[in-house]
Amino acid sequence: MRILDSIEIRTYLPQAADQAIAFVQKHLGREAVIAGAHRINRWTVPMIALREAIINAIVHANYAE
């Protein structure tokens, strides 16, 4: 496995969540849905699911170290 990009986040937890979401969004794909004359761009992963996964990772992390 080759890691192409990474980030180390060292900030307050609310800002850390925002930075983590922004990092993941940078690498997520988007799809274009064309309905009639309109084009709608949407993420391939719902943002609510992404946010929930990142918040859960932060909340359940072991900060004892």
mmCIF file of C-alpha atoms in Angstrom:
data_model
loop_
_atom_site.group_PDB
_atom_site.id
_atom_site.type_symbol
_atom_site.label_atom_id
_atom_site.label_comp_id
_atom_site.label_asym_id
_atom_site.label_seq_id
_atom_site.Cartn_x
_atom_site.Cartn_y
_atom_site.Cartn_z
ATOM 1 C CA MET A 1 0.000 0.000 0.000
ATOM 2 C CA ARG A 2 1.246 3.459 -0.869
ATOM 3 C CA ILE A 3 0.129 6.566 1.036
ATOM 4 C CA LEU A 4 -0.243 9.472 -1.356
ATOM 5 C CA ASP A 5 -1.315 12.167 1.075
ATOM 6 C CA SER A 6 -1.565 12.581 4.821
ATOM 7 C CA ILE A 7 -2.176 15.246 7.401
ATOM 8 C CA GLU A 8 -1.332 15.684 11.054
ATOM 9 C CA ILE A 9 -3.909 17.735 12.921
ATOM 10 C CA ARG A 10 -2.860 19.367 16.168
ATOM 11 C CA THR A 11 -5.536 21.799 17.231
ATOM 12 C CA TYR A 12 -8.630 22.098 19.393
ATOM 13 C CA LEU A 13 -11.142 19.308 18.839
ATOM 14 C CA PRO A 14 -13.880 21.356 17.090
ATOM 15 C CA GLN A 15 -11.301 22.722 14.644
ATOM 16 C CA ALA A 16 -9.776 19.257 14.273
ATOM 17 C CA ALA A 17 -13.119 17.872 13.114
ATOM 18 C CA ASP A 18 -13.461 20.630 10.499
ATOM 19 C CA GLN A 19 -9.910 20.067 9.252
ATOM 20 C CA ALA A 20 -10.427 16.299 9.045
ATOM 21 C CA ILE A 21 -13.655 16.726 7.078
ATOM 22 C CA ALA A 22 -11.947 19.170 4.695
ATOM 23 C CA PHE A 23 -9.071 16.710 4.157
ATOM 24 C CA VAL A 24 -11.398 13.827 3.338
ATOM 25 C CA GLN A 25 -13.505 16.024 1.038
ATOM 26 C CA LYS A 26 -10.347 16.893 -0.887
ATOM 27 C CA HIS A 27 -10.012 13.230 -1.864
ATOM 28 C CA LEU A 28 -13.681 12.286 -2.290
ATOM 29 C CA GLY A 29 -15.234 12.001 -5.685
ATOM 30 C CA ARG A 30 -18.300 13.823 -6.852
ATOM 31 C CA GLU A 31 -20.976 12.689 -9.192
ATOM 32 C CA ALA A 32 -23.038 14.817 -11.526
ATOM 33 C CA VAL A 33 -26.731 14.073 -11.655
ATOM 34 C CA ILE A 34 -28.466 15.583 -14.648
ATOM 35 C CA ALA A 35 -32.196 16.062 -14.314
ATOM 36 C CA GLY A 36 -33.738 17.824 -17.258
ATOM 37 C CA ALA A 37 -31.845 21.046 -17.833
ATOM 38 C CA HIS A 38 -30.246 21.054 -14.382
ATOM 39 C CA ARG A 39 -27.011 19.533 -13.207
ATOM 40 C CA ILE A 40 -26.567 18.695 -9.536
ATOM 41 C CA ASN A 41 -23.119 17.860 -8.151
ATOM 42 C CA ARG A 42 -23.121 15.703 -5.062
ATOM 43 C CA TRP A 43 -20.519 13.873 -3.022
ATOM 44 C CA THR A 44 -20.141 10.122 -3.495
ATOM 45 C CA VAL A 45 -20.374 9.741 0.299
ATOM 46 C CA PRO A 46 -23.123 11.648 2.133
ATOM 47 C CA MET A 47 -21.629 14.471 4.210
ATOM 48 C CA ILE A 48 -23.744 13.502 7.219
ATOM 49 C CA ALA A 49 -22.156 10.023 7.202
ATOM 50 C CA LEU A 50 -18.653 11.472 6.816
ATOM 51 C CA ARG A 51 -19.204 13.932 9.665
ATOM 52 C CA GLU A 52 -20.621 11.189 11.906
ATOM 53 C CA ALA A 53 -17.632 8.895 11.270
ATOM 54 C CA ILE A 54 -15.103 11.640 12.042
ATOM 55 C CA ILE A 55 -16.916 12.836 15.170
ATOM 56 C CA ASN A 56 -17.173 9.230 16.426
ATOM 57 C CA ALA A 57 -13.438 8.735 15.862
ATOM 58 C CA ILE A 58 -12.659 11.894 17.850
ATOM 59 C CA VAL A 59 -15.080 11.117 20.689
ATOM 60 C CA HIS A 60 -13.938 7.505 21.100
ATOM 61 C CA ALA A 61 -10.197 8.128 20.758
ATOM 62 C CA ASN A 62 -7.902 7.263 23.650
ATOM 63 C CA TYR A 63 -6.402 10.529 24.912
ATOM 64 C CA ALA A 64 -4.608 8.920 27.876
ATOM 65 C CA GLU A 65 -1.232 8.971 26.136
#
